[in-house]
Amino acid sequence: MLDHVKPVFLLFLIIIVSGATGGRLAANRGRNVIVWCLLCALFPPLLLAIYVAKPRDEQ
């Protein structure tokens, strides 16, 4: 039983990793970290959107 990963655990890891990655990318680009964490956790393809987003100009 310990020699395989349960699908629920794997799904949980995907959600955590994509959310953390989206938050880190958002922080580097000057976006709202919490919103992007939640969006990327729910919809992992949005990582591409935040990846190609240009950093905001600070005034």
mmCIF file of N, CA, C and O in Angstrom:
data_model
loop_
_atom_site.group_PDB
_atom_site.id
_atom_site.type_symbol
_atom_site.label_atom_id
_atom_site.label_comp_id
_atom_site.label_asym_id
_atom_site.label_seq_id
_atom_site.Cartn_x
_atom_site.Cartn_y
_atom_site.Cartn_z
ATOM 1 N N MET A 1 0.816 -1.193 0.000
ATOM 2 C CA MET A 1 0.000 0.000 0.000
ATOM 3 C C MET A 1 0.864 1.263 0.000
ATOM 4 O O MET A 1 0.451 2.280 -0.508
ATOM 5 N N LEU A 2 2.040 1.210 0.557
ATOM 6 C CA LEU A 2 2.903 2.380 0.600
ATOM 7 C C LEU A 2 3.725 2.560 -0.670
ATOM 8 O O LEU A 2 4.455 3.534 -0.794
ATOM 9 N N ASP A 3 3.631 1.650 -1.614
ATOM 10 C CA ASP A 3 4.462 1.730 -2.805
ATOM 11 C C ASP A 3 3.827 2.523 -3.938
ATOM 12 O O ASP A 3 4.386 2.596 -5.024
ATOM 13 N N HIS A 4 2.688 3.166 -3.724
ATOM 14 C CA HIS A 4 2.081 4.004 -4.752
ATOM 15 C C HIS A 4 1.509 5.261 -4.116
ATOM 16 O O HIS A 4 1.232 5.320 -2.923
ATOM 17 N N VAL A 5 1.373 6.294 -4.939
ATOM 18 C CA VAL A 5 0.839 7.570 -4.472
ATOM 19 C C VAL A 5 -0.664 7.605 -4.754
ATOM 20 O O VAL A 5 -1.096 7.288 -5.854
ATOM 21 N N LYS A 6 -1.409 7.998 -3.764
ATOM 22 C CA LYS A 6 -2.851 8.099 -3.941
ATOM 23 C C LYS A 6 -3.178 9.300 -4.832
ATOM 24 O O LYS A 6 -2.548 10.347 -4.716
ATOM 25 N N PRO A 7 -4.145 9.156 -5.717
ATOM 26 C CA PRO A 7 -4.478 10.256 -6.635
ATOM 27 C C PRO A 7 -4.889 11.550 -5.925
ATOM 28 O O PRO A 7 -4.595 12.632 -6.411
ATOM 29 N N VAL A 8 -5.530 11.449 -4.788
ATOM 30 C CA VAL A 8 -5.944 12.649 -4.060
ATOM 31 C C VAL A 8 -4.726 13.412 -3.563
ATOM 32 O O VAL A 8 -4.681 14.646 -3.633
ATOM 33 N N PHE A 9 -3.725 12.702 -3.087
ATOM 34 C CA PHE A 9 -2.504 13.342 -2.613
ATOM 35 C C PHE A 9 -1.772 14.015 -3.765
ATOM 36 O O PHE A 9 -1.248 15.119 -3.631
ATOM 37 N N LEU A 10 -1.733 13.372 -4.918
ATOM 38 C CA LEU A 10 -1.087 13.943 -6.092
ATOM 39 C C LEU A 10 -1.818 15.206 -6.546
ATOM 40 O O LEU A 10 -1.182 16.215 -6.876
ATOM 41 N N LEU A 11 -3.126 15.189 -6.546
ATOM 42 C CA LEU A 11 -3.911 16.366 -6.899
ATOM 43 C C LEU A 11 -3.650 17.508 -5.913
ATOM 44 O O LEU A 11 -3.500 18.666 -6.309
ATOM 45 N N PHE A 12 -3.569 17.182 -4.636
ATOM 46 C CA PHE A 12 -3.270 18.181 -3.614
ATOM 47 C C PHE A 12 -1.898 18.809 -3.849
ATOM 48 O O PHE A 12 -1.733 20.025 -3.723
ATOM 49 N N LEU A 13 -0.908 18.011 -4.217
ATOM 50 C CA LEU A 13 0.420 18.535 -4.508
ATOM 51 C C LEU A 13 0.416 19.454 -5.716
ATOM 52 O O LEU A 13 1.088 20.492 -5.718
ATOM 53 N N ILE A 14 -0.344 19.109 -6.738
ATOM 54 C CA ILE A 14 -0.434 19.956 -7.924
ATOM 55 C C ILE A 14 -1.047 21.307 -7.576
ATOM 56 O O ILE A 14 -0.569 22.355 -8.019
ATOM 57 N N ILE A 15 -2.074 21.305 -6.745
ATOM 58 C CA ILE A 15 -2.724 22.542 -6.340
ATOM 59 C C ILE A 15 -1.765 23.414 -5.531
ATOM 60 O O ILE A 15 -1.642 24.616 -5.773
ATOM 61 N N ILE A 16 -1.058 22.827 -4.579
ATOM 62 C CA ILE A 16 -0.132 23.587 -3.740
ATOM 63 C C ILE A 16 1.015 24.150 -4.561
ATOM 64 O O ILE A 16 1.369 25.330 -4.438
ATOM 65 N N VAL A 17 1.609 23.346 -5.419
ATOM 66 C CA VAL A 17 2.761 23.790 -6.212
ATOM 67 C C VAL A 17 2.351 24.881 -7.198
ATOM 68 O O VAL A 17 3.047 25.894 -7.339
ATOM 69 N N SER A 18 1.241 24.710 -7.876
ATOM 70 C CA SER A 18 0.820 25.730 -8.838
ATOM 71 C C SER A 18 0.422 27.029 -8.137
ATOM 72 O O SER A 18 0.712 28.118 -8.638
ATOM 73 N N GLY A 19 -0.213 26.953 -6.988
ATOM 74 C CA GLY A 19 -0.560 28.156 -6.234
ATOM 75 C C GLY A 19 0.663 28.901 -5.735
ATOM 76 O O GLY A 19 0.748 30.127 -5.833
ATOM 77 N N ALA A 20 1.633 28.176 -5.209
ATOM 78 C CA ALA A 20 2.860 28.811 -4.720
ATOM 79 C C ALA A 20 3.662 29.421 -5.864
ATOM 80 O O ALA A 20 4.202 30.528 -5.733
ATOM 81 N N THR A 21 3.721 28.738 -6.976
ATOM 82 C CA THR A 21 4.442 29.263 -8.125
ATOM 83 C C THR A 21 3.764 30.519 -8.669
ATOM 84 O O THR A 21 4.428 31.504 -8.998
ATOM 85 N N GLY A 22 2.451 30.501 -8.751
ATOM 86 C CA GLY A 22 1.712 31.675 -9.213
ATOM 87 C C GLY A 22 1.891 32.863 -8.281
ATOM 88 O O GLY A 22 2.036 33.999 -8.732
ATOM 89 N N GLY A 23 1.911 32.616 -6.984
ATOM 90 C CA GLY A 23 2.138 33.698 -6.031
ATOM 91 C C GLY A 23 3.520 34.290 -6.144
ATOM 92 O O GLY A 23 3.707 35.507 -6.063
ATOM 93 N N ARG A 24 4.496 33.442 -6.352
ATOM 94 C CA ARG A 24 5.872 33.942 -6.489
ATOM 95 C C ARG A 24 6.049 34.750 -7.775
ATOM 96 O O ARG A 24 6.687 35.803 -7.776
ATOM 97 N N LEU A 25 5.475 34.256 -8.861
ATOM 98 C CA LEU A 25 5.540 35.008 -10.113
ATOM 99 C C LEU A 25 4.812 36.345 -9.986
ATOM 100 O O LEU A 25 5.276 37.369 -10.505
ATOM 101 N N ALA A 26 3.670 36.355 -9.315
ATOM 102 C CA ALA A 26 2.911 37.591 -9.125
ATOM 103 C C ALA A 26 3.696 38.591 -8.284
ATOM 104 O O ALA A 26 3.695 39.789 -8.576
ATOM 105 N N ALA A 27 4.368 38.128 -7.265
ATOM 106 C CA ALA A 27 5.158 39.026 -6.426
ATOM 107 C C ALA A 27 6.301 39.646 -7.212
ATOM 108 O O ALA A 27 6.615 40.832 -7.037
ATOM 109 N N ASN A 28 6.914 38.878 -8.077
ATOM 110 C CA ASN A 28 8.017 39.401 -8.890
ATOM 111 C C ASN A 28 7.548 40.398 -9.934
ATOM 112 O O ASN A 28 8.339 41.188 -10.418
ATOM 113 N N ARG A 29 6.273 40.352 -10.289
ATOM 114 C CA ARG A 29 5.748 41.229 -11.321
ATOM 115 C C ARG A 29 4.882 42.358 -10.761
ATOM 116 O O ARG A 29 4.272 43.116 -11.511
ATOM 117 N N GLY A 30 4.799 42.476 -9.461
ATOM 118 C CA GLY A 30 4.057 43.568 -8.839
ATOM 119 C C GLY A 30 2.553 43.394 -8.872
ATOM 120 O O GLY A 30 1.804 44.366 -8.853
ATOM 121 N N ARG A 31 2.083 42.175 -8.917
ATOM 122 C CA ARG A 31 0.642 41.893 -8.943
ATOM 123 C C ARG A 31 0.175 41.494 -7.537
ATOM 124 O O ARG A 31 0.959 41.296 -6.626
ATOM 125 N N ASN A 32 -1.132 41.337 -7.381
ATOM 126 C CA ASN A 32 -1.712 40.927 -6.112
ATOM 127 C C ASN A 32 -1.408 39.440 -5.879
ATOM 128 O O ASN A 32 -1.901 38.573 -6.600
ATOM 129 N N VAL A 33 -0.621 39.155 -4.852
ATOM 130 C CA VAL A 33 -0.130 37.806 -4.615
ATOM 131 C C VAL A 33 -1.253 36.845 -4.228
ATOM 132 O O VAL A 33 -1.332 35.738 -4.765
ATOM 133 N N ILE A 34 -2.127 37.251 -3.344
ATOM 134 C CA ILE A 34 -3.170 36.355 -2.847
ATOM 135 C C ILE A 34 -4.142 35.979 -3.960
ATOM 136 O O ILE A 34 -4.505 34.808 -4.103
ATOM 137 N N VAL A 35 -4.539 36.946 -4.752
ATOM 138 C CA VAL A 35 -5.469 36.664 -5.849
ATOM 139 C C VAL A 35 -4.836 35.702 -6.844
ATOM 140 O O VAL A 35 -5.461 34.722 -7.268
ATOM 141 N N TRP A 36 -3.580 35.947 -7.205
ATOM 142 C CA TRP A 36 -2.924 35.076 -8.189
ATOM 143 C C TRP A 36 -2.630 33.697 -7.616
ATOM 144 O O TRP A 36 -2.638 32.710 -8.345
ATOM 145 N N CYS A 37 -2.365 33.603 -6.317
ATOM 146 C CA CYS A 37 -2.199 32.278 -5.689
ATOM 147 C C CYS A 37 -3.470 31.458 -5.837
ATOM 148 O O CYS A 37 -3.429 30.290 -6.244
ATOM 149 N N LEU A 38 -4.590 32.061 -5.515
ATOM 150 C CA LEU A 38 -5.864 31.347 -5.603
ATOM 151 C C LEU A 38 -6.227 31.007 -7.042
ATOM 152 O O LEU A 38 -6.674 29.893 -7.334
ATOM 153 N N LEU A 39 -6.029 31.964 -7.950
ATOM 154 C CA LEU A 39 -6.358 31.704 -9.351
ATOM 155 C C LEU A 39 -5.503 30.586 -9.938
ATOM 156 O O LEU A 39 -6.009 29.705 -10.639
ATOM 157 N N CYS A 40 -4.210 30.609 -9.657
ATOM 158 C CA CYS A 40 -3.321 29.578 -10.200
ATOM 159 C C CYS A 40 -3.561 28.225 -9.538
ATOM 160 O O CYS A 40 -3.354 27.187 -10.166
ATOM 161 N N ALA A 41 -3.989 28.225 -8.284
ATOM 162 C CA ALA A 41 -4.300 26.957 -7.624
ATOM 163 C C ALA A 41 -5.554 26.326 -8.232
ATOM 164 O O ALA A 41 -5.618 25.115 -8.419
ATOM 165 N N LEU A 42 -6.539 27.160 -8.567
ATOM 166 C CA LEU A 42 -7.775 26.645 -9.142
ATOM 167 C C LEU A 42 -7.641 26.344 -10.638
ATOM 168 O O LEU A 42 -8.236 25.400 -11.137
ATOM 169 N N PHE A 43 -6.879 27.176 -11.335
ATOM 170 C CA PHE A 43 -6.711 27.039 -12.788
ATOM 171 C C PHE A 43 -5.221 27.092 -13.132
ATOM 172 O O PHE A 43 -4.712 28.154 -13.501
ATOM 173 N N PRO A 44 -4.504 25.977 -13.005
ATOM 174 C CA PRO A 44 -3.059 25.973 -13.248
ATOM 175 C C PRO A 44 -2.606 26.524 -14.600
ATOM 176 O O PRO A 44 -1.514 27.079 -14.682
ATOM 177 N N PRO A 45 -3.402 26.453 -15.685
ATOM 178 C CA PRO A 45 -2.934 27.067 -16.936
ATOM 179 C C PRO A 45 -2.737 28.584 -16.849
ATOM 180 O O PRO A 45 -2.063 29.169 -17.683
ATOM 181 N N LEU A 46 -3.298 29.224 -15.828
ATOM 182 C CA LEU A 46 -3.084 30.659 -15.659
ATOM 183 C C LEU A 46 -1.637 30.994 -15.302
ATOM 184 O O LEU A 46 -1.245 32.160 -15.355
ATOM 185 N N LEU A 47 -0.846 29.991 -14.959
ATOM 186 C CA LEU A 47 0.574 30.229 -14.726
ATOM 187 C C LEU A 47 1.227 30.819 -15.976
ATOM 188 O O LEU A 47 2.130 31.646 -15.871
ATOM 189 N N LEU A 48 0.774 30.396 -17.125
ATOM 190 C CA LEU A 48 1.316 30.953 -18.364
ATOM 191 C C LEU A 48 0.973 32.433 -18.499
ATOM 192 O O LEU A 48 1.788 33.222 -18.977
ATOM 193 N N ALA A 49 -0.214 32.823 -18.078
ATOM 194 C CA ALA A 49 -0.626 34.224 -18.180
ATOM 195 C C ALA A 49 0.231 35.111 -17.288
ATOM 196 O O ALA A 49 0.670 36.191 -17.714
ATOM 197 N N ILE A 50 0.488 34.698 -16.065
ATOM 198 C CA ILE A 50 1.295 35.515 -15.164
ATOM 199 C C ILE A 50 2.771 35.439 -15.540
ATOM 200 O O ILE A 50 3.530 36.367 -15.310
ATOM 201 N N TYR A 51 3.170 34.340 -16.179
ATOM 202 C CA TYR A 51 4.563 34.209 -16.607
ATOM 203 C C TYR A 51 4.894 35.211 -17.714
ATOM 204 O O TYR A 51 5.970 35.801 -17.712
ATOM 205 N N VAL A 52 3.985 35.417 -18.648
ATOM 206 C CA VAL A 52 4.250 36.338 -19.753
ATOM 207 C C VAL A 52 3.874 37.778 -19.425
ATOM 208 O O VAL A 52 4.165 38.683 -20.202
ATOM 209 N N ALA A 53 3.241 38.018 -18.279
ATOM 210 C CA ALA A 53 2.874 39.380 -17.896
ATOM 211 C C ALA A 53 4.125 40.202 -17.610
ATOM 212 O O ALA A 53 5.069 39.721 -16.974
ATOM 213 N N LYS A 54 4.095 41.421 -18.074
ATOM 214 C CA LYS A 54 5.239 42.314 -17.852
ATOM 215 C C LYS A 54 5.121 42.933 -16.458
ATOM 216 O O LYS A 54 4.024 43.175 -15.973
ATOM 217 N N PRO A 55 6.248 43.214 -15.822
ATOM 218 C CA PRO A 55 6.205 43.872 -14.509
ATOM 219 C C PRO A 55 5.559 45.252 -14.617
ATOM 220 O O PRO A 55 5.705 45.951 -15.622
ATOM 221 N N ARG A 56 4.858 45.624 -13.584
ATOM 222 C CA ARG A 56 4.221 46.946 -13.549
ATOM 223 C C ARG A 56 5.280 48.000 -13.259
ATOM 224 O O ARG A 56 6.212 47.783 -12.505
ATOM 225 N N ASP A 57 5.080 49.178 -13.851
ATOM 226 C CA ASP A 57 5.971 50.302 -13.577
ATOM 227 C C ASP A 57 5.599 50.900 -12.235
ATOM 228 O O ASP A 57 4.432 51.183 -11.967
ATOM 229 N N GLU A 58 6.594 51.105 -11.404
ATOM 230 C CA GLU A 58 6.357 51.724 -10.106
ATOM 231 C C GLU A 58 6.551 53.219 -10.226
ATOM 232 O O GLU A 58 7.498 53.688 -10.840
ATOM 233 N N GLN A 59 5.620 53.969 -9.652
ATOM 234 C CA GLN A 59 5.695 55.433 -9.760
ATOM 235 C C GLN A 59 5.891 56.056 -8.415
ATOM 236 O O GLN A 59 5.530 55.661 -7.422
#
